[in-house]
Short mmCIF file of C-alpha atoms and ligand atoms in Angstrom, two decimals:
data_model
loop_
_atom_site.label_atom_id
_atom_site.label_comp_id
_atom_site.label_asym_id
_atom_site.label_seq_id
_atom_site.Cartn_x
_atom_site.Cartn_y
_atom_site.Cartn_z
CA MET A 1272 -4.25 -29.33 20.88
CA LYS A 1273 -2.45 -26.68 18.81
CA SER A 1274 -3.43 -23.01 19.15
CA LYS A 1275 -4.66 -20.90 16.20
CA ARG A 1276 -1.30 -19.15 16.28
CA GLU A 1277 0.49 -22.42 15.58
CA ILE A 1278 -2.07 -23.73 13.08
CA VAL A 1279 -2.20 -20.75 10.69
CA PRO A 1280 1.47 -20.75 9.67
CA LEU A 1281 1.23 -24.53 9.37
CA ILE A 1282 -1.71 -24.30 6.97
CA LEU A 1283 -0.09 -21.53 4.95
CA GLY A 1284 3.07 -23.61 4.77
CA LEU A 1285 1.08 -26.54 3.44
CA LEU A 1286 -0.54 -24.32 0.86
CA VAL A 1287 2.82 -23.08 -0.38
CA VAL A 1288 4.20 -26.61 -0.59
CA CYS A 1289 1.16 -27.85 -2.50
CA ALA A 1290 1.14 -24.85 -4.83
CA SER A 1291 4.86 -25.35 -5.50
CA ALA A 1292 4.29 -29.00 -6.25
CA GLY A 1293 1.77 -27.93 -8.87
CA ASN A 1294 -1.18 -29.61 -7.16
CA LYS A 1295 -4.43 -28.64 -8.79
CA GLN A 1296 -6.13 -27.59 -5.61
CA HIS A 1297 -5.64 -28.05 -1.92
CA PRO A 1298 -8.70 -28.82 0.24
CA LEU A 1299 -7.51 -26.37 2.91
CA LYS A 1300 -6.85 -23.48 0.53
CA SER A 1301 -10.07 -21.63 1.22
CA LYS A 1302 -9.54 -21.65 5.01
CA ILE A 1303 -6.35 -19.60 5.08
CA PRO A 1304 -7.56 -16.12 4.25
CA TYR A 1305 -10.78 -16.77 6.16
CA MET A 1306 -8.95 -17.48 9.43
CA GLU A 1307 -6.76 -14.42 9.07
CA LEU A 1308 -9.66 -12.23 7.99
CA LYS A 1309 -11.47 -13.33 11.13
CA TYR A 1310 -8.43 -12.31 13.13
CA CYS A 1311 -8.49 -8.88 11.41
CA ASP A 1312 -12.21 -8.48 12.10
CA SER A 1313 -11.72 -9.12 15.81
CA LYS A 1314 -8.80 -6.67 15.94
CA ILE A 1315 -10.90 -4.03 14.17
CA LYS A 1316 -13.65 -4.46 16.74
CA ASN A 1317 -11.11 -4.11 19.56
CA THR A 1318 -9.75 -0.96 17.94
CA ILE A 1319 -13.26 0.51 17.73
CA LYS A 1320 -13.69 -0.23 21.43
CA GLU A 1321 -10.33 1.35 22.19
CA LEU A 1322 -11.13 4.46 20.16
CA SER A 1323 -14.60 4.82 21.68
CA GLY A 1324 -13.23 4.84 25.24
CA ASP A 1325 -16.02 5.86 27.61
CA SER A 1326 -17.83 7.98 25.05
CA SER A 1327 -18.79 7.77 21.39
CA LEU A 1328 -16.35 7.66 18.49
CA ASP A 1329 -14.91 10.89 17.15
CA TYR A 1330 -15.00 10.14 13.43
CA SER A 1331 -12.55 12.91 12.60
CA VAL A 1332 -9.71 11.21 14.51
CA TYR A 1333 -7.90 8.28 12.86
CA PRO A 1334 -5.59 5.56 14.20
CA ARG A 1335 -2.11 5.83 12.66
CA SER A 1336 0.49 3.79 14.54
CA ILE A 1337 1.37 2.03 17.78
CA ALA A 1338 4.92 2.51 18.99
CA LYS A 1339 7.07 -0.52 19.75
CA ASN A 1340 6.02 -2.16 23.06
CA GLU A 1341 3.07 0.26 23.44
CA LYS A 1342 -0.53 -0.88 23.61
CA LYS A 1343 -2.58 2.08 22.37
CA TRP A 1344 -3.07 3.64 18.96
CA ASN A 1345 -1.47 6.99 18.34
CA CYS A 1346 -4.34 8.85 16.64
CA VAL A 1347 -4.34 11.93 14.42
CA ARG A 1348 -7.07 14.38 13.51
CA ALA A 1349 -7.71 14.45 9.75
CA LYS A 1350 -6.08 17.30 7.88
CA ARG A 1351 -4.70 17.59 4.39
CA GLU A 1352 -1.11 17.51 5.68
CA GLU A 1353 -1.66 14.11 7.39
CA TRP A 1354 -1.26 11.39 4.76
CA CYS A 1355 -2.47 8.26 6.61
CA SER A 1356 -6.14 8.95 7.40
CA GLY A 1357 -7.55 7.11 4.37
CA PHE A 1358 -6.22 3.73 5.49
CA TRP A 1359 -8.48 3.18 8.50
CA PRO A 1360 -11.70 3.73 6.54
CA GLY A 1361 -10.14 1.56 3.82
CA ILE A 1362 -9.62 -1.24 6.36
CA LEU A 1363 -13.23 -0.88 7.48
CA TRP A 1364 -14.42 -1.14 3.85
CA TYR A 1365 -12.41 -4.34 3.35
CA ASP A 1366 -13.78 -5.74 6.60
CA TYR A 1367 -17.30 -4.88 5.49
CA GLU A 1368 -16.63 -6.56 2.13
CA ASN A 1369 -15.57 -9.72 3.96
CA THR A 1370 -18.14 -9.78 6.76
CA HIS A 1371 -21.18 -7.81 5.47
CA ASP A 1372 -21.45 -6.48 9.02
CA SER A 1373 -23.75 -3.44 9.01
CA THR A 1374 -22.06 -1.86 12.06
CA ILE A 1375 -18.73 -1.93 10.25
CA LEU A 1376 -20.44 -0.40 7.21
CA HIS A 1377 -21.73 2.42 9.41
CA HIS A 1378 -18.23 3.13 10.76
CA ALA A 1379 -16.72 2.92 7.26
CA GLU A 1380 -19.23 5.48 5.98
CA LYS A 1381 -18.69 7.85 8.91
CA TYR A 1382 -14.87 7.79 8.76
CA THR A 1383 -15.01 8.18 4.97
CA GLU A 1384 -17.36 11.17 5.11
CA SER A 1385 -15.09 12.91 7.63
CA LEU A 1386 -12.42 13.12 4.92
CA LYS A 1387 -14.67 14.86 2.38
CA PHE A 1388 -13.39 18.32 3.30
CA ILE A 1389 -9.96 17.33 1.99
CA SER A 1390 -11.45 16.86 -1.47
CA GLU A 1391 -12.62 20.48 -1.31
CA CYS A 1392 -9.18 21.96 -0.53
CA PRO A 1393 -6.35 22.79 -2.93
CA ALA A 1394 -3.74 20.03 -3.21
CA TYR A 1395 -1.20 20.00 -0.41
CA ASP A 1396 0.76 17.14 -2.02
CA HIS A 1397 0.37 13.83 -3.92
CA ASP A 1398 -0.91 12.08 -0.76
CA LEU A 1399 -4.34 13.35 -1.71
CA GLY A 1400 -4.63 10.07 -3.57
CA PHE A 1401 -3.92 7.94 -0.47
CA LEU A 1402 -6.39 10.00 1.55
CA ILE A 1403 -9.30 9.90 -0.86
CA TYR A 1404 -8.87 6.73 -2.95
CA GLN A 1405 -8.36 4.30 -0.05
CA SER A 1406 -11.49 5.71 1.64
CA PHE A 1407 -13.94 6.93 -1.03
CA GLY A 1408 -12.48 4.65 -3.71
CA ASN A 1409 -13.11 1.49 -1.71
CA GLY A 1410 -16.47 2.90 -0.63
CA TYR A 1411 -17.47 3.48 -4.24
CA ARG A 1412 -16.21 0.05 -5.32
CA LEU A 1413 -18.52 -1.60 -2.80
CA THR A 1414 -21.57 0.70 -2.73
CA HIS A 1415 -21.62 2.55 -6.09
CA ASN A 1416 -22.66 5.61 -4.12
CA GLU A 1417 -22.70 8.44 -6.68
CA ALA A 1418 -21.75 11.01 -4.04
CA TYR A 1419 -18.49 9.09 -3.48
CA LYS A 1420 -17.80 9.13 -7.22
CA LYS A 1421 -18.21 12.91 -7.30
CA VAL A 1422 -15.63 13.25 -4.54
CA LEU A 1423 -13.24 10.96 -6.44
CA LEU A 1424 -13.57 12.85 -9.72
CA ARG A 1425 -13.15 16.23 -8.04
CA THR A 1426 -10.07 15.04 -6.15
CA ALA A 1427 -8.49 13.59 -9.28
CA ASP A 1428 -8.78 17.04 -10.91
CA THR A 1429 -7.18 18.59 -7.83
CA LEU A 1430 -4.32 16.07 -7.90
CA ALA A 1431 -3.79 16.98 -11.56
CA THR A 1432 -3.04 20.59 -10.56
CA LEU A 1433 0.34 19.24 -9.35
CA TYR A 1434 1.13 17.87 -12.82
CA ASN A 1435 3.92 19.66 -14.66
CA PRO A 1436 3.53 19.11 -18.44
CA LYS A 1437 7.12 20.13 -19.11
CA VAL A 1438 8.41 17.32 -16.88
CA GLY A 1439 5.51 14.96 -17.48
CA THR A 1440 5.01 13.99 -13.83
CA ILE A 1441 3.20 15.10 -10.70
CA LEU A 1442 5.08 17.32 -8.26
CA SER A 1443 4.89 15.00 -5.24
CA TRP A 1444 6.08 17.38 -2.52
CA PRO A 1445 5.58 21.11 -3.21
CA ARG A 1446 6.90 21.80 0.31
CA GLU A 1447 10.32 20.26 -0.45
CA ARG A 1448 11.07 22.46 -3.47
CA LYS A 1449 12.94 25.14 -1.55
CA PRO A 1450 14.37 23.45 1.59
CA GLN A 1451 15.89 20.56 -0.39
CA ASN A 1452 16.45 22.44 -3.63
CA TRP A 1453 14.32 19.87 -5.44
CA PRO A 1454 12.54 22.23 -7.89
CA HIS A 1455 10.31 19.44 -9.22
CA ASN A 1456 10.34 16.17 -7.28
CA THR A 1457 8.58 12.90 -8.01
CA ILE A 1458 8.67 10.11 -5.45
CA MET A 1459 8.06 6.37 -5.74
CA ASP A 1460 5.08 6.49 -3.37
CA ASN A 1461 3.34 8.74 -5.91
CA MET A 1462 2.84 5.71 -8.19
CA ILE A 1463 -0.02 4.56 -5.96
CA ASN A 1464 -1.90 7.82 -6.41
CA LEU A 1465 -2.09 7.42 -10.18
CA GLU A 1466 -4.97 5.04 -9.51
CA LEU A 1467 -7.23 7.97 -8.63
CA MET A 1468 -6.45 9.58 -12.01
CA PHE A 1469 -6.94 6.35 -13.97
CA PHE A 1470 -10.19 5.70 -12.15
CA ALA A 1471 -11.50 9.21 -12.84
CA SER A 1472 -10.54 9.12 -16.52
CA GLN A 1473 -12.49 5.88 -16.98
CA ASN A 1474 -15.51 6.83 -14.88
CA GLY A 1475 -16.77 10.06 -16.36
CA GLY A 1476 -13.89 12.35 -15.37
CA ASN A 1477 -11.43 14.28 -17.50
CA LYS A 1478 -9.91 11.94 -20.13
CA ARG A 1479 -6.59 13.84 -20.00
CA LEU A 1480 -6.02 12.40 -16.53
CA TYR A 1481 -5.27 9.08 -18.23
CA ASP A 1482 -2.49 10.61 -20.35
CA MET A 1483 -1.02 12.38 -17.33
CA ALA A 1484 -0.97 9.15 -15.33
CA VAL A 1485 0.67 7.23 -18.19
CA SER A 1486 3.28 9.94 -18.69
CA HIS A 1487 4.00 9.97 -14.94
CA ALA A 1488 4.46 6.18 -14.96
CA GLU A 1489 6.75 6.31 -18.02
CA LYS A 1490 8.96 9.00 -16.49
CA THR A 1491 9.10 7.18 -13.17
CA MET A 1492 10.10 3.99 -14.96
CA LYS A 1493 12.88 5.89 -16.74
CA ASN A 1494 14.22 8.09 -13.95
CA ASN A 1495 13.35 6.63 -10.53
CA PHE A 1496 15.21 3.37 -11.26
CA ARG A 1497 18.84 2.39 -11.65
CA PRO A 1498 20.08 -0.03 -14.34
CA ASP A 1499 19.74 -2.90 -11.82
CA TYR A 1500 16.00 -2.08 -11.36
CA THR A 1501 16.35 -0.85 -7.78
CA SER A 1502 14.70 2.48 -7.07
CA TYR A 1503 15.58 5.98 -5.99
CA HIS A 1504 13.00 7.35 -3.58
CA VAL A 1505 13.03 10.78 -5.23
CA ALA A 1506 13.66 11.89 -8.81
CA VAL A 1507 14.54 15.58 -9.09
CA TYR A 1508 13.78 17.53 -12.27
CA ASP A 1509 14.43 20.98 -13.69
CA THR A 1510 11.11 22.82 -13.97
CA ILE A 1511 12.19 24.90 -16.99
CA SER A 1512 13.82 22.27 -19.21
CA GLY A 1513 11.88 19.35 -17.72
CA GLN A 1514 15.17 17.41 -17.59
CA PHE A 1515 15.94 14.81 -14.95
CA ILE A 1516 18.67 16.14 -12.62
CA LYS A 1517 19.35 13.37 -10.07
CA GLY A 1518 17.97 10.51 -8.03
CA VAL A 1519 18.14 10.88 -4.24
CA THR A 1520 16.59 9.51 -1.08
CA HIS A 1521 14.33 10.94 1.57
CA GLN A 1522 13.30 7.95 3.67
CA GLY A 1523 15.96 5.46 2.66
CA TYR A 1524 19.45 4.77 4.00
CA SER A 1525 21.29 6.60 1.20
CA ASP A 1526 20.81 7.98 -2.29
CA ASN A 1527 22.07 4.72 -3.75
CA SER A 1528 20.31 2.26 -1.46
CA MET A 1529 17.08 0.32 -2.04
CA TRP A 1530 14.53 1.63 0.46
CA ALA A 1531 12.21 -1.36 0.96
CA ARG A 1532 8.88 0.44 0.91
CA GLY A 1533 9.90 2.57 -2.06
CA GLN A 1534 10.51 -0.58 -4.11
CA ALA A 1535 7.23 -1.98 -2.76
CA TRP A 1536 5.26 1.08 -3.95
CA GLY A 1537 6.84 0.56 -7.36
CA ILE A 1538 5.89 -3.13 -7.57
CA TYR A 1539 2.31 -2.45 -6.52
CA GLY A 1540 2.06 0.77 -8.54
CA PHE A 1541 3.30 -0.58 -11.89
CA THR A 1542 1.05 -3.65 -11.53
CA MET A 1543 -1.89 -1.28 -11.10
CA VAL A 1544 -0.76 0.80 -14.10
CA TYR A 1545 -0.78 -2.38 -16.21
CA ARG A 1546 -4.32 -3.11 -15.00
CA TYR A 1547 -5.51 0.20 -16.45
CA THR A 1548 -3.32 0.40 -19.57
CA HIS A 1549 -2.74 -3.23 -20.67
CA ASP A 1550 0.61 -1.91 -21.90
CA LYS A 1551 3.09 -4.78 -21.81
CA ARG A 1552 6.03 -2.45 -21.11
CA PHE A 1553 4.62 -1.91 -17.64
CA LEU A 1554 4.07 -5.62 -17.06
CA ASP A 1555 7.64 -6.49 -18.09
CA PHE A 1556 9.01 -3.68 -15.97
CA THR A 1557 7.05 -4.83 -12.92
CA GLN A 1558 8.65 -8.26 -13.26
CA ARG A 1559 12.14 -6.75 -13.45
CA ILE A 1560 11.69 -4.60 -10.33
CA THR A 1561 9.99 -7.46 -8.48
CA ASP A 1562 12.89 -9.80 -9.27
CA ALA A 1563 15.37 -7.17 -7.99
CA TYR A 1564 13.38 -7.12 -4.73
CA LEU A 1565 12.77 -10.87 -4.34
CA LYS A 1566 16.36 -11.94 -4.92
CA ARG A 1567 17.62 -9.89 -1.96
CA LEU A 1568 14.94 -10.78 0.60
CA PRO A 1569 15.88 -12.44 3.88
CA LYS A 1570 14.71 -16.04 4.45
CA ASP A 1571 11.42 -15.06 6.08
CA TYR A 1572 10.44 -12.79 3.16
CA ILE A 1573 10.18 -9.66 5.36
CA PRO A 1574 12.74 -7.06 4.26
CA TYR A 1575 14.87 -4.89 6.47
CA TRP A 1576 13.63 -1.31 6.18
CA ASP A 1577 16.39 -0.62 3.63
CA PHE A 1578 18.15 -3.43 1.77
CA ASP A 1579 21.50 -1.62 2.06
CA ASP A 1580 21.54 -0.63 5.72
CA PRO A 1581 25.03 -1.77 6.84
CA SER A 1582 23.66 -2.72 10.28
CA ILE A 1583 21.72 -5.66 8.78
CA PRO A 1584 20.92 -8.16 10.40
CA ASN A 1585 20.43 -5.83 13.36
CA ALA A 1586 18.41 -3.27 11.39
CA PRO A 1587 14.62 -3.01 11.86
CA ARG A 1588 12.30 -4.80 9.44
CA ASP A 1589 9.51 -3.24 7.44
CA ALA A 1590 6.45 -5.50 7.43
CA SER A 1591 4.48 -2.77 5.64
CA ALA A 1592 6.63 -3.27 2.53
CA THR A 1593 5.78 -6.99 2.64
CA CYS A 1594 2.04 -6.28 2.85
CA ILE A 1595 2.20 -3.93 -0.15
CA VAL A 1596 4.28 -6.36 -2.22
CA ALA A 1597 2.17 -9.41 -1.28
CA SER A 1598 -1.00 -7.65 -2.37
CA GLY A 1599 0.65 -6.40 -5.57
CA LEU A 1600 2.06 -9.83 -6.45
CA LEU A 1601 -1.30 -11.52 -6.02
CA GLU A 1602 -2.61 -9.13 -8.67
CA LEU A 1603 0.51 -9.45 -10.85
CA SER A 1604 0.14 -13.23 -10.85
CA THR A 1605 -3.25 -12.90 -12.56
CA TYR A 1606 -1.70 -11.22 -15.62
CA LEU A 1607 0.99 -13.79 -16.40
CA PRO A 1608 1.32 -17.23 -18.00
CA TYR A 1609 1.23 -20.20 -15.63
CA GLN A 1610 4.94 -20.63 -14.75
CA GLU A 1611 5.58 -16.95 -14.11
CA SER A 1612 2.26 -16.53 -12.39
CA ARG A 1613 3.10 -19.38 -10.01
CA LYS A 1614 6.45 -17.85 -9.13
CA TYR A 1615 4.93 -14.53 -8.00
CA ARG A 1616 1.88 -16.10 -6.38
CA ASN A 1617 4.07 -18.44 -4.33
CA ALA A 1618 6.25 -15.53 -3.27
CA ALA A 1619 3.10 -13.68 -2.14
CA LEU A 1620 1.91 -16.75 -0.22
CA LYS A 1621 5.25 -17.03 1.54
CA MET A 1622 5.01 -13.38 2.52
CA ILE A 1623 1.48 -13.80 3.86
CA LYS A 1624 2.57 -16.90 5.74
CA SER A 1625 5.38 -15.01 7.40
CA LEU A 1626 3.20 -12.00 8.23
CA SER A 1627 0.59 -14.33 9.73
CA SER A 1628 3.09 -15.90 12.11
CA ARG A 1629 3.52 -15.26 15.82
CA LYS A 1630 6.59 -13.15 15.08
CA TYR A 1631 4.74 -10.58 13.00
CA GLU A 1632 1.11 -10.69 14.13
CA SER A 1633 0.45 -8.42 17.11
CA GLY A 1634 -1.78 -11.03 18.79
CA ARG A 1635 -2.57 -9.84 22.30
CA ARG A 1636 0.18 -7.23 22.31
CA ASN A 1637 -1.96 -4.47 20.81
CA ASN A 1638 -5.03 -3.90 18.61
CA SER A 1639 -3.26 -3.58 15.26
CA PHE A 1640 -2.97 -6.60 12.96
CA LEU A 1641 0.82 -6.55 12.63
CA LEU A 1642 4.07 -5.55 14.33
CA HIS A 1643 7.49 -4.60 12.91
CA SER A 1644 6.94 -1.89 10.33
CA THR A 1645 9.23 1.08 9.85
CA GLY A 1646 7.78 4.45 8.87
CA ASN A 1647 10.63 6.93 8.66
CA LYS A 1648 13.94 5.67 9.98
CA PRO A 1649 16.11 8.69 9.01
CA ALA A 1650 13.63 11.03 10.74
CA GLY A 1651 13.48 8.68 13.73
CA TYR A 1652 9.79 7.91 13.96
CA GLU A 1653 7.54 4.83 13.69
CA ILE A 1654 10.49 2.45 13.84
CA ASP A 1655 9.66 -1.22 14.43
CA ALA A 1656 6.06 -0.16 15.04
CA SER A 1657 2.53 -1.18 14.13
CA ILE A 1658 1.47 1.12 11.30
CA ILE A 1659 -1.98 1.55 9.79
CA TYR A 1660 -0.89 1.17 6.15
CA ALA A 1661 0.71 -2.21 6.89
CA ASP A 1662 -2.68 -3.34 8.21
CA TYR A 1663 -4.46 -1.85 5.18
CA TYR A 1664 -2.37 -3.75 2.63
CA TYR A 1665 -2.47 -6.92 4.76
CA ILE A 1666 -6.28 -7.03 4.79
CA GLU A 1667 -6.28 -6.12 1.09
CA ALA A 1668 -3.89 -9.01 0.33
CA LEU A 1669 -6.01 -11.43 2.38
CA THR A 1670 -9.16 -10.24 0.64
CA ARG A 1671 -7.53 -10.68 -2.76
CA LEU A 1672 -6.37 -14.16 -1.74
CA ARG A 1673 -9.88 -15.09 -0.61
CA LYS A 1674 -11.26 -14.03 -3.96
CA MET A 1675 -8.60 -15.81 -6.01
CA ASN A 1676 -9.02 -19.27 -7.30
CA ILE A 1677 -5.71 -20.87 -6.29
CA ARG A 1678 -4.88 -23.80 -8.52
N1 LIG B 3160 4.99 8.55 2.31
C1 LIG B 3160 4.74 7.21 2.15
C2 LIG B 3160 5.65 6.29 2.88
O1 LIG B 3160 6.18 6.61 3.91
O2 LIG B 3160 5.83 5.22 2.42
#
């Protein structure tokens, strides 16, 4: 009798083979995301037990990461300087979407509400989007709670205070202007936070947010990428002339390397921009940057933390990049003609298959979903760890897969 751990990769493998062969439908296709979503649900319940300890949950403290070979979540109290607190409520919203479990709904609401104060503060940096959209945005998507929408619209206006019209992008990191001499800096990760502005502009908020988000995406497309479609983490601009000065790195191996998660944010981000704009330039560009990423992946589809780290194959992996890309490619595949769609969907399935294997799932080792993500290698933290945003994009990818009609 094979264990679940052996069966899941087997089934995912079968699915990939059948999809590649062009089979209309595979009888097992619907089981794959369901089995993994069940795994996620049980891990979430274990995490809630772990966080409760002997008392009740403190809803203002959020799980962030589990260090390599450790068992317990490293938790952080919500504050505007802490960028990861939206992911745990986001995970709970996805779990609620998949299970309809009212206890999970209760926890999702409580953890979401504890972030409201951030929407009432001035912007600390672009991460405002991660904090509020992954929590309140998913909450609004599922409940249509008007109070959530108010928070989203208010936060989008706050995010827009970082927009520099001369440059045409958001200032991602106000705190790095002086120490790094990056007078106006725009990072790849910032692409994700355009969703809050698009959402607001189309749901009763300021219509100018749409133009700001489009301009930001256009400038990022022009200046955060090299001619070979690999990305710079940071684009630096002159605040007076608005001119692009240089592309550099912050979390990657070097200024000229391809930091895996940076490229992943781009793939996911430009797919999302196409969803809101229907502008084919963004769709074409997403394909170019995706191809630059796919062609350099290792066999198991999980990148090393930076594609150009000279210590490869001994460098740490970044499973979080895979989760982000897999989720993005599932969406991208819905916008393309059959052949191209199949190419990106199959790549996403291979990624999910690899993530769902014994090598990458945490299993009994800890209460996260996944191992082997890398947060900030140059700064020396969260290396080869379990990280909350990997889990967030994993459950999002599985949820998207469940809702897709694979042919
Ligand atoms: N700041 C987002 C990231 O580390 O990818």
